[in-house]
Short mmCIF file of C-alpha atoms in Angstrom, two decimals:
data_model
loop_
_atom_site.label_atom_id
_atom_site.label_comp_id
_atom_site.label_asym_id
_atom_site.label_seq_id
_atom_site.Cartn_x
_atom_site.Cartn_y
_atom_site.Cartn_z
CA MET A 1 41.55 190.87 101.34
CA LYS A 2 41.81 190.84 97.64
CA PRO A 3 39.86 188.31 95.73
CA ILE A 4 41.91 185.44 94.21
CA GLN A 5 42.75 186.34 90.51
CA LEU A 6 42.96 183.61 87.97
CA PRO A 7 43.76 183.83 84.23
CA ARG A 8 40.65 184.82 82.22
CA SER A 9 41.06 181.64 80.17
CA LEU A 10 39.83 179.64 83.18
CA ASN A 11 36.44 181.57 83.09
CA ASN A 12 34.63 179.32 80.71
CA PRO A 13 31.74 176.80 81.17
CA ILE A 14 33.77 173.68 80.75
CA THR A 15 36.43 174.70 83.20
CA ILE A 16 33.84 175.81 85.75
CA VAL A 17 31.98 172.45 85.20
CA GLY A 18 35.13 170.41 85.58
CA ALA A 19 36.13 172.22 88.76
CA GLY A 20 32.76 171.71 90.20
CA ILE A 21 32.91 167.85 89.39
CA ALA A 22 36.45 167.61 90.77
CA LEU A 23 35.56 169.57 93.94
CA VAL A 24 32.38 167.46 94.58
CA THR A 25 33.84 164.08 93.85
CA GLY A 26 37.07 165.03 95.77
CA VAL A 27 35.20 165.89 98.86
CA THR A 28 32.77 162.79 98.40
CA LEU A 29 35.94 160.58 98.11
CA ALA A 30 37.61 162.07 101.10
CA PHE A 31 34.46 161.61 103.23
CA PHE A 32 34.00 157.91 102.20
CA LEU A 33 37.80 157.06 102.54
CA VAL A 34 37.65 158.42 106.09
CA LEU A 35 34.38 156.53 106.81
CA ILE A 36 35.88 153.21 105.57
CA ALA A 37 39.03 153.76 107.47
CA THR A 38 36.97 154.36 110.69
CA VAL A 39 33.89 152.21 110.56
CA GLY A 40 34.86 149.71 107.92
CA GLU A 41 33.47 148.47 104.72
CA SER A 42 30.17 146.54 105.05
CA ASN A 43 28.63 146.73 101.51
CA PRO A 44 30.23 145.63 98.42
CA TYR A 45 28.55 148.44 96.44
CA ILE A 46 30.29 150.99 98.51
CA GLY A 47 33.52 149.66 97.43
CA ILE A 48 32.63 149.82 93.77
CA PHE A 49 31.32 153.30 94.30
CA VAL A 50 34.45 154.58 96.04
CA TYR A 51 37.25 152.66 94.28
CA LEU A 52 35.87 152.23 90.71
CA VAL A 53 33.29 154.97 90.10
CA LEU A 54 34.44 158.14 91.97
CA PRO A 55 38.09 158.12 90.91
CA PRO A 56 37.47 158.28 87.17
CA ILE A 57 34.91 160.93 87.64
CA PHE A 58 37.32 163.06 89.72
CA GLY A 59 39.93 162.63 87.06
CA LEU A 60 37.50 163.68 84.27
CA GLY A 61 36.73 166.78 86.32
CA VAL A 62 40.42 167.67 86.72
CA ILE A 63 41.09 167.11 83.00
CA LEU A 64 38.11 169.28 81.90
CA ILE A 65 39.69 172.35 83.64
CA PRO A 66 42.79 172.80 81.34
CA VAL A 67 40.79 171.59 78.28
CA GLY A 68 38.37 174.36 78.87
CA ALA A 69 41.05 176.83 79.40
CA LEU A 70 42.99 175.86 76.19
CA ARG A 71 39.76 175.92 74.11
CA LYS A 72 38.81 179.37 75.35
CA ARG A 73 42.37 180.56 74.66
CA ARG A 74 42.26 179.23 71.03
CA ARG A 75 38.87 180.93 70.43
CA VAL A 76 40.16 184.32 71.94
CA ARG A 77 43.47 184.22 69.83
CA LYS A 78 41.48 183.34 66.70
CA GLN A 79 39.34 186.46 67.20
CA LEU A 80 42.33 188.60 67.88
CA ASP A 81 44.94 187.20 65.62
CA THR A 82 44.61 184.63 62.67
CA ALA A 83 48.42 183.95 62.61
CA ALA A 84 49.78 180.68 63.97
CA LEU A 85 49.05 180.16 67.72
CA ARG A 86 51.94 180.63 70.03
CA TRP A 87 52.63 178.97 73.25
CA PRO A 88 51.40 180.85 76.23
CA VAL A 89 53.92 182.93 78.33
CA VAL A 90 53.98 182.07 81.93
CA ASP A 91 55.14 185.07 83.97
CA LEU A 92 55.05 184.25 87.73
CA ASN A 93 55.70 187.97 88.61
CA GLN A 94 51.96 188.32 87.86
CA ARG A 95 49.51 187.26 90.45
CA THR A 96 47.02 185.56 88.08
CA TYR A 97 49.79 183.14 86.86
CA ARG A 98 50.97 182.42 90.46
CA ASN A 99 47.44 181.64 91.51
CA ALA A 100 46.92 179.45 88.30
CA LEU A 101 50.13 177.51 89.07
CA PHE A 102 49.19 177.03 92.75
CA PHE A 103 45.93 175.58 91.73
CA PHE A 104 47.50 173.49 88.98
CA VAL A 105 50.01 171.97 91.34
CA LEU A 106 47.25 171.41 93.88
CA GLY A 107 44.99 169.82 91.38
CA LEU A 108 47.80 167.60 90.07
CA GLY A 109 48.74 166.58 93.49
CA MET A 110 45.33 165.59 94.38
CA LEU A 111 44.76 163.84 91.09
CA THR A 112 48.20 161.84 91.67
CA LEU A 113 47.18 161.03 95.22
CA ILE A 114 43.73 159.80 94.38
CA SER A 115 44.97 157.85 91.43
CA VAL A 116 47.71 156.13 93.37
CA VAL A 117 45.56 155.41 96.49
CA GLY A 118 42.47 154.58 94.43
CA GLY A 119 44.28 152.39 92.08
CA TYR A 120 45.95 150.48 94.74
CA GLN A 121 42.69 150.07 96.64
CA ALA A 122 40.82 149.27 93.46
CA TYR A 123 43.36 146.52 92.75
CA HIS A 124 42.95 144.80 95.98
CA TYR A 125 39.20 145.46 96.19
CA THR A 126 38.53 143.85 92.78
CA GLU A 127 40.58 140.62 94.08
CA SER A 128 38.51 140.56 97.46
CA VAL A 129 35.97 137.91 98.36
CA GLU A 130 33.37 140.59 98.85
CA PHE A 131 33.80 141.86 95.18
CA CYS A 132 33.83 138.33 93.68
CA GLY A 133 31.14 136.79 95.88
CA THR A 134 28.57 139.35 96.76
CA THR A 135 28.64 142.10 94.08
CA CYS A 136 26.60 140.18 91.58
CA HIS A 137 24.52 138.60 94.30
CA THR A 138 22.15 136.40 92.25
CA VAL A 139 24.69 134.96 89.97
CA MET A 140 27.36 134.27 92.57
CA GLU A 141 25.08 133.48 95.55
CA PRO A 142 25.36 129.70 95.20
CA GLU A 143 29.15 129.59 94.74
CA HIS A 144 29.80 132.20 97.49
CA THR A 145 27.53 130.39 99.90
CA ALA A 146 29.10 127.18 99.33
CA TYR A 147 32.59 128.73 99.55
CA ALA A 148 31.71 130.23 102.99
CA ASN A 149 30.89 126.67 104.19
CA SER A 150 33.92 125.01 102.72
CA PRO A 151 37.35 124.17 104.42
CA HIS A 152 38.89 126.97 102.11
CA ALA A 153 36.78 129.70 103.44
CA ARG A 154 39.83 131.54 104.52
CA VAL A 155 41.49 131.26 101.20
CA SER A 156 40.57 134.26 98.92
CA CYS A 157 38.87 133.66 95.61
CA ALA A 158 41.85 135.24 93.76
CA GLU A 159 44.43 132.78 95.00
CA CYS A 160 42.77 130.01 92.98
CA HIS A 161 40.96 131.80 90.29
CA VAL A 162 43.31 134.74 89.43
CA GLY A 163 46.90 134.24 90.74
CA ALA A 164 49.72 136.49 91.57
CA GLY A 165 51.19 139.10 89.34
CA ALA A 166 50.13 141.65 86.97
CA GLY A 167 49.80 139.01 84.05
CA TRP A 168 47.12 136.87 85.75
CA TYR A 169 45.47 140.05 86.98
CA ALA A 170 45.08 141.38 83.53
CA LYS A 171 43.88 137.97 82.12
CA SER A 172 41.20 137.81 84.85
CA LYS A 173 39.92 141.36 84.19
CA LEU A 174 39.86 140.81 80.46
CA SER A 175 37.72 137.65 80.87
CA GLY A 176 35.75 139.40 83.47
CA ALA A 177 34.70 142.05 81.10
CA TYR A 178 32.33 139.72 79.45
CA GLN A 179 30.98 138.47 82.79
CA VAL A 180 30.09 142.01 83.75
CA TYR A 181 28.24 142.43 80.44
CA ALA A 182 26.56 139.09 81.00
CA ALA A 183 25.54 139.89 84.57
CA ALA A 184 24.38 143.46 83.48
CA PHE A 185 22.16 142.29 80.66
CA ASN A 186 21.12 139.00 82.05
CA LYS A 187 23.15 136.88 79.56
CA TYR A 188 24.66 134.40 81.99
CA PRO A 189 23.73 130.61 81.83
CA ARG A 190 21.62 129.04 84.77
CA PRO A 191 23.33 127.19 86.28
CA ILE A 192 26.97 128.26 85.72
CA PRO A 193 28.64 125.46 83.74
CA THR A 194 31.58 123.61 85.10
CA PRO A 195 34.40 122.54 85.06
CA ILE A 196 36.05 125.97 84.50
CA LYS A 197 38.21 125.58 81.26
CA ASN A 198 40.61 128.25 82.02
CA LEU A 199 41.22 127.59 85.66
CA ARG A 200 44.87 127.80 86.71
CA PRO A 201 46.98 124.57 86.99
CA ALA A 202 46.88 122.82 90.31
CA GLN A 203 50.71 123.05 90.67
CA GLU A 204 50.20 126.94 90.79
CA THR A 205 47.29 126.75 93.19
CA CYS A 206 46.70 123.61 95.22
CA GLU A 207 50.29 122.69 95.54
CA GLN A 208 51.32 126.05 96.97
CA CYS A 209 49.76 124.56 100.27
CA HIS A 210 49.28 120.80 99.61
CA TRP A 211 52.64 119.27 98.57
CA PRO A 212 52.17 115.77 97.06
CA GLU A 213 55.72 114.75 97.69
CA LYS A 214 55.16 115.23 101.40
CA PHE A 215 51.91 113.10 101.67
CA PHE A 216 52.22 109.84 103.57
CA GLY A 217 50.12 107.44 105.37
CA ALA A 218 46.38 107.11 105.71
CA GLN A 219 43.46 109.31 107.04
CA GLN A 220 40.71 108.05 109.36
CA ARG A 221 37.20 109.30 108.59
CA GLN A 222 33.66 108.53 109.69
CA TYR A 223 30.85 108.71 107.41
CA ASN A 224 27.49 109.05 109.21
CA HIS A 225 24.29 107.83 107.42
CA TYR A 226 20.82 107.61 108.63
CA MET A 227 18.38 105.12 107.09
CA TYR A 228 14.95 105.82 105.63
CA ASP A 229 13.25 103.90 108.22
CA GLU A 230 10.84 104.82 111.04
CA ALA A 231 13.72 104.84 113.50
CA ASN A 232 16.09 106.78 111.34
CA THR A 233 18.58 104.21 112.19
CA HIS A 234 22.20 105.53 112.38
CA TRP A 235 24.61 103.60 110.17
CA PRO A 236 28.11 104.97 110.48
CA ILE A 237 31.08 103.77 108.40
CA ASN A 238 34.50 104.37 109.78
CA LEU A 239 37.19 104.21 107.17
CA LEU A 240 40.97 104.36 106.92
CA ILE A 241 41.41 106.27 103.66
CA LYS A 242 44.70 105.30 102.04
CA THR A 243 45.73 108.89 100.96
CA GLY A 244 49.33 107.79 100.46
CA GLY A 245 51.68 109.92 98.31
CA GLY A 246 55.40 110.35 98.71
CA ASP A 247 58.35 110.89 96.54
CA PRO A 248 59.77 108.21 94.19
CA LYS A 249 63.37 109.14 95.25
CA THR A 250 62.67 107.54 98.61
CA GLY A 251 60.66 104.65 97.26
CA GLN A 252 57.60 105.43 99.29
CA THR A 253 54.97 106.05 96.74
CA ALA A 254 51.50 104.51 97.31
CA GLY A 255 47.83 105.10 98.02
CA ILE A 256 45.38 107.36 96.31
CA HIS A 257 47.99 110.19 95.58
CA TRP A 258 49.98 107.75 93.59
CA HIS A 259 47.95 109.16 90.78
CA MET A 260 49.12 112.74 91.15
CA ASN A 261 52.22 112.75 88.85
CA ILE A 262 54.64 111.70 91.45
CA GLY A 263 56.06 108.43 90.18
CA VAL A 264 53.65 108.20 87.28
CA GLN A 265 51.81 110.38 84.74
CA VAL A 266 48.15 109.59 84.21
CA GLU A 267 46.32 110.80 81.23
CA TYR A 268 42.73 110.24 80.10
CA VAL A 269 40.07 111.04 77.45
CA ALA A 270 36.53 112.03 78.56
CA ARG A 271 33.64 111.80 76.25
CA ASP A 272 31.63 114.67 78.07
CA GLU A 273 32.53 118.15 79.10
CA ARG A 274 31.79 117.38 82.87
CA ARG A 275 34.44 114.45 82.38
CA GLN A 276 32.09 111.97 84.04
CA ASP A 277 32.47 109.40 81.13
CA ILE A 278 36.14 108.22 80.75
CA PRO A 279 36.61 105.37 78.37
CA TRP A 280 40.47 105.68 77.86
CA VAL A 281 43.32 106.01 80.27
CA ARG A 282 47.04 105.99 79.72
CA VAL A 283 49.69 105.41 82.55
CA THR A 284 53.37 106.33 82.17
CA ASP A 285 55.72 105.04 84.65
CA ARG A 286 58.24 107.87 85.09
CA THR A 287 61.10 105.46 86.57
CA THR A 288 60.87 102.73 83.86
CA GLY A 289 59.27 104.56 80.93
CA ARG A 290 56.64 101.93 80.55
CA VAL A 291 53.38 103.06 78.89
CA THR A 292 50.01 101.14 79.56
CA VAL A 293 46.90 102.09 77.77
CA TYR A 294 43.48 101.00 79.28
CA GLN A 295 40.32 101.02 77.08
CA ASP A 296 36.72 100.55 78.32
CA GLN A 297 35.58 97.13 77.31
CA VAL A 298 31.88 97.92 77.26
CA SER A 299 31.99 101.15 75.37
CA PRO A 300 35.47 101.65 73.91
CA LEU A 301 36.64 104.59 71.83
CA SER A 302 37.13 104.02 68.18
CA ALA A 303 40.28 104.92 66.47
CA GLU A 304 38.57 107.90 64.82
CA GLU A 305 37.17 109.11 68.20
CA LEU A 306 40.51 108.91 69.80
CA ALA A 307 42.24 110.79 67.04
CA ALA A 308 39.62 113.62 67.47
CA SER A 309 39.77 113.69 71.30
CA THR A 310 41.80 115.73 73.71
CA VAL A 311 44.05 113.92 76.00
CA ARG A 312 44.01 115.50 79.45
CA LYS A 313 46.93 115.10 81.95
CA MET A 314 45.32 114.13 85.34
CA ASP A 315 45.45 117.06 87.81
CA CYS A 316 44.33 117.43 91.57
CA ILE A 317 41.04 118.97 90.38
CA ASP A 318 40.09 115.77 88.48
CA CYS A 319 39.21 114.27 91.82
CA HIS A 320 39.07 117.32 94.06
CA ASN A 321 36.81 119.10 91.72
CA ARG A 322 34.63 120.75 94.26
CA PRO A 323 37.22 121.73 96.91
CA SER A 324 35.44 125.03 97.88
CA HIS A 325 32.05 125.00 96.10
CA LYS A 326 30.41 121.76 97.11
CA PHE A 327 26.57 121.48 96.99
CA ASN A 328 25.36 118.71 99.43
CA SER A 329 22.63 116.37 98.37
CA PRO A 330 19.40 116.45 100.42
CA ASP A 331 20.41 112.91 101.70
CA ASN A 332 23.89 114.26 102.80
CA ALA A 333 22.50 117.53 104.16
CA ILE A 334 19.87 115.92 106.35
CA ASP A 335 22.31 113.38 107.59
CA ARG A 336 24.44 116.26 108.79
CA ALA A 337 21.47 118.11 110.35
CA ILE A 338 20.49 114.94 112.32
CA LEU A 339 24.01 114.24 113.42
CA THR A 340 24.63 117.84 114.72
CA GLY A 341 21.36 117.75 116.57
CA ALA A 342 19.66 120.33 114.41
CA ILE A 343 16.99 117.69 113.60
CA ASP A 344 15.74 115.36 116.45
CA PRO A 345 16.40 111.83 115.31
CA SER A 346 13.60 110.44 117.66
CA LEU A 347 10.99 112.01 115.24
CA PRO A 348 9.62 109.03 113.36
CA GLU A 349 10.61 108.97 109.61
CA ILE A 350 12.08 112.49 109.81
CA LYS A 351 14.95 111.52 107.50
CA ARG A 352 12.68 110.50 104.72
CA VAL A 353 10.14 113.37 105.20
CA ALA A 354 12.88 116.21 105.38
CA VAL A 355 14.70 114.74 102.29
CA GLU A 356 11.34 114.59 100.37
CA ALA A 357 10.54 118.09 101.27
CA MET A 358 14.09 119.42 100.53
CA GLN A 359 14.46 117.51 97.15
CA ALA A 360 11.20 118.76 95.43
CA PRO A 361 11.53 121.14 92.57
CA TYR A 362 10.72 124.79 93.47
CA GLU A 363 10.65 128.03 91.51
CA THR A 364 12.06 130.18 94.23
CA LYS A 365 13.61 130.06 97.69
CA ASP A 366 10.48 131.42 99.17
CA ASP A 367 8.27 128.78 97.57
CA ALA A 368 10.60 126.07 99.06
CA PHE A 369 10.48 127.61 102.52
CA ARG A 370 6.74 127.69 102.46
CA ALA A 371 6.37 124.13 101.13
CA ILE A 372 8.82 122.67 103.79
CA ALA A 373 7.03 124.55 106.55
CA THR A 374 3.81 122.93 105.28
CA LYS A 375 4.91 119.34 104.31
CA ILE A 376 6.71 118.28 107.59
CA PRO A 377 4.04 119.28 110.05
CA ASP A 378 1.27 117.96 107.64
CA PHE A 379 2.97 114.51 107.47
CA TYR A 380 3.00 114.20 111.27
CA LEU A 381 -0.64 115.52 111.50
CA GLN A 382 -1.74 112.87 109.18
CA ASN A 383 0.41 109.90 110.35
CA TYR A 384 1.55 110.68 113.90
CA PRO A 385 -0.87 113.27 115.45
CA ASP A 386 0.28 112.20 118.97
CA ILE A 387 3.84 113.03 117.94
CA LEU A 388 2.77 116.31 116.63
CA ALA A 389 1.20 117.34 119.82
CA GLU A 390 3.97 116.03 121.87
CA LYS A 391 6.92 117.20 120.02
CA ARG A 392 5.72 120.30 118.11
CA VAL A 393 8.92 122.30 119.07
CA ALA A 394 11.26 119.58 117.63
CA ILE A 395 9.08 119.45 114.55
CA ASP A 396 9.39 123.21 114.13
CA GLU A 397 13.06 123.07 114.60
CA ALA A 398 13.26 120.27 112.00
CA VAL A 399 11.36 122.63 109.58
CA LEU A 400 13.97 125.48 110.33
CA ALA A 401 16.86 123.04 109.84
CA THR A 402 15.52 121.61 106.57
CA GLN A 403 15.01 125.23 105.27
CA HIS A 404 18.48 126.14 106.35
CA GLN A 405 19.96 123.09 104.46
CA PHE A 406 18.03 124.01 101.45
CA SER A 407 19.21 127.57 101.52
CA GLN A 408 22.80 126.46 101.73
CA ASN A 409 22.70 123.86 98.90
CA ILE A 410 19.87 124.51 96.46
CA PHE A 411 19.26 127.74 94.55
CA PRO A 412 16.19 127.61 92.43
CA GLU A 413 16.83 131.15 90.88
CA MET A 414 20.12 129.91 89.48
CA LYS A 415 18.76 126.33 88.82
CA VAL A 416 21.53 125.11 91.04
CA ARG A 417 21.14 121.60 92.57
CA TRP A 418 23.47 118.96 93.47
CA GLU A 419 22.90 116.74 90.46
CA GLY A 420 24.34 119.57 88.31
CA TYR A 421 27.71 119.55 90.10
CA PRO A 422 29.15 116.10 90.49
CA ASP A 423 31.60 115.71 93.20
CA ASN A 424 34.38 113.28 92.02
CA ILE A 425 35.67 112.56 95.61
CA GLY A 426 34.35 109.00 96.47
CA HIS A 427 31.80 107.08 94.53
CA PHE A 428 28.53 107.30 96.66
CA ILE A 429 26.16 109.39 94.43
CA PHE A 430 28.48 110.21 91.53
CA PRO A 431 30.92 107.94 89.48
CA GLY A 432 33.86 109.63 91.05
CA CYS A 433 36.57 106.99 91.46
CA MET A 434 34.49 104.61 89.43
CA ARG A 435 34.94 106.75 86.24
CA CYS A 436 38.26 104.74 85.94
CA HIS A 437 37.99 102.08 88.65
CA ASP A 438 34.80 100.30 87.34
CA GLY A 439 36.62 97.16 86.49
CA ASN A 440 35.96 97.59 82.83
CA LYS A 441 39.25 99.34 81.77
CA VAL A 442 41.56 96.63 80.32
CA SER A 443 44.99 97.10 78.61
CA ASP A 444 46.15 95.09 75.55
CA ASP A 445 48.27 92.78 77.86
CA GLY A 446 45.48 91.97 80.09
CA TRP A 447 46.06 94.32 83.09
CA THR A 448 42.80 95.83 84.49
CA ILE A 449 42.26 98.98 86.47
CA THR A 450 41.19 97.59 89.85
CA ARG A 451 37.76 97.89 91.30
CA ASP A 452 38.74 96.40 94.52
CA CYS A 453 37.46 98.54 97.49
CA THR A 454 40.55 97.78 99.73
CA ALA A 455 42.85 99.57 97.18
CA CYS A 456 41.77 103.06 98.48
CA HIS A 457 40.27 102.34 101.94
CA ALA A 458 39.82 99.82 104.67
CA ILE A 459 36.61 99.63 106.72
CA LEU A 460 37.47 99.79 110.49
CA ARG A 461 34.00 99.74 111.75
CA GLN A 462 30.43 99.81 110.40
CA GLY A 463 26.98 99.75 111.83
CA ALA A 464 25.79 100.65 115.18
CA GLY A 465 24.31 99.06 118.36
CA GLU A 466 23.78 95.31 118.03
CA ASN A 467 24.70 95.43 114.38
CA MET A 468 28.14 97.14 114.83
CA GLN A 469 31.15 95.34 113.43
CA MET A 470 34.60 96.06 114.27
CA ALA A 471 37.78 95.15 112.29
CA VAL A 472 40.28 92.84 113.83
CA THR A 473 42.92 92.85 111.05
CA GLU A 474 44.67 95.45 109.06
CA GLU A 475 42.78 94.55 105.91
CA GLY A 476 39.58 95.76 107.57
CA LEU A 477 36.03 94.61 107.20
CA GLU A 478 34.15 93.44 104.04
CA PHE A 479 31.38 95.92 103.33
CA SER A 480 27.92 95.07 104.49
CA HIS A 481 24.92 96.97 103.14
CA PRO A 482 22.52 98.15 105.80
CA ASP A 483 19.67 96.36 104.16
CA GLY A 484 21.67 93.08 104.10
CA GLY A 485 21.45 92.74 100.38
CA GLU A 486 24.31 91.65 98.17
CA ASP A 487 23.34 93.65 94.93
CA TRP A 488 26.25 95.99 95.80
CA ARG A 489 28.73 93.42 94.60
CA ASP A 490 27.56 93.63 90.91
CA THR A 491 26.64 97.42 90.87
CA ASN A 492 28.21 100.64 91.81
CA CYS A 493 26.91 102.70 94.62
CA HIS A 494 25.79 105.58 92.38
CA ASP A 495 23.73 103.36 90.39
CA CYS A 496 21.27 103.36 93.27
CA HIS A 497 22.03 106.28 95.36
CA THR A 498 21.22 109.64 93.72
CA GLY A 499 21.39 111.97 96.86
CA THR A 500 17.66 111.40 97.63
CA GLN A 501 15.63 108.50 98.97
CA PRO A 502 16.59 105.35 97.24
#
């Protein structure tokens, strides 16, 4: 068999190197694509290597082949003839040209195939949850962990943060270029600041699944609290939350979702970037055109401050600001662990001890795990030695549960703690609803934004055991504080409750 003959112009270092690069990367690409198709993709860095690194290298190798050939041809012609260079003559009657054409078409076909398949896979891979959440592990570990524990764990990151179409994809990748630089050179802030300024409007994200005009009625929900006493007393509160909503065309607009631009438009001014201090609110009734402005009577905005402020139109995320990335406070996290049986409530003072161990500041997760594993058993050794001997297994399980709750909600390396990420749903440990409904926002004609608890919810049942109270009217019960005090009437919940032991 005669050896394959190719044009002499292909016999040069650049072409040979390019052919070698293309051959090696092509074989490697084929191997990994077959491996991913059969075994699956278990590591985010494999996707980066296969879809984002290898295709450009393969393309570079293919491009070097003709570049080297043209360069050599020019050098040869300059040595033989100094006249103007002419285009090469392709004579398919000659074997060398036929072979060159065959390899050219083969290389072009492989390049096109890899470019199309690789580009398509790269597009989808860079919008995958794995790419967004696990590639930059340290940076995105808090958000990815909270996302995996959220009700939206089956909604991809791109559906909220990127959006459909080439336009939003291009915008996200342009903004992501700086994020890549920040992650590579350790220039990112700790913790990552919120709210995100360039987040897509809720009408393009939330309302694709949640349609305000179709919301009606109320939702029943029970909040389970455990007290910081020796018995870890269970104190549940069962609420009927007046979600409401509706369409103004039908006349059925009410409840909390009344705010969401159905029959009215609500606008506000916030003093801080996190939108926790709201001194000015404007409500426009869409049906009558009436405009009402409410000013904070304790700390109002001056005319100059108002003129320099940005008026924000109320959106879903002004209340639902942590729909997929909520970091629970130690108080809430340990309540959940006790409720689900991960922590034995019969262990005396376990609520207080576990919260204290979880809330302490730590430099790293390993430091936290070691401290939690020491503090809880030591407490029982010093105060309840008989309990330690009798219920050692339950205490060890409480240690593991507290460590688990820590790992899901607090991330020392990124300085992520619950205090840094206010949750605006409710008003227990953050201002939330009370940013506006604090009783201090009054209009010029004397109207006040209500602070009445029954405007948003009715208490159906509260307390447990002998202290349990049941509602007998649709108005519900008046709130009773577990300690029997009356200070709650003149203060807000978040003034005392901070997410740790009060």
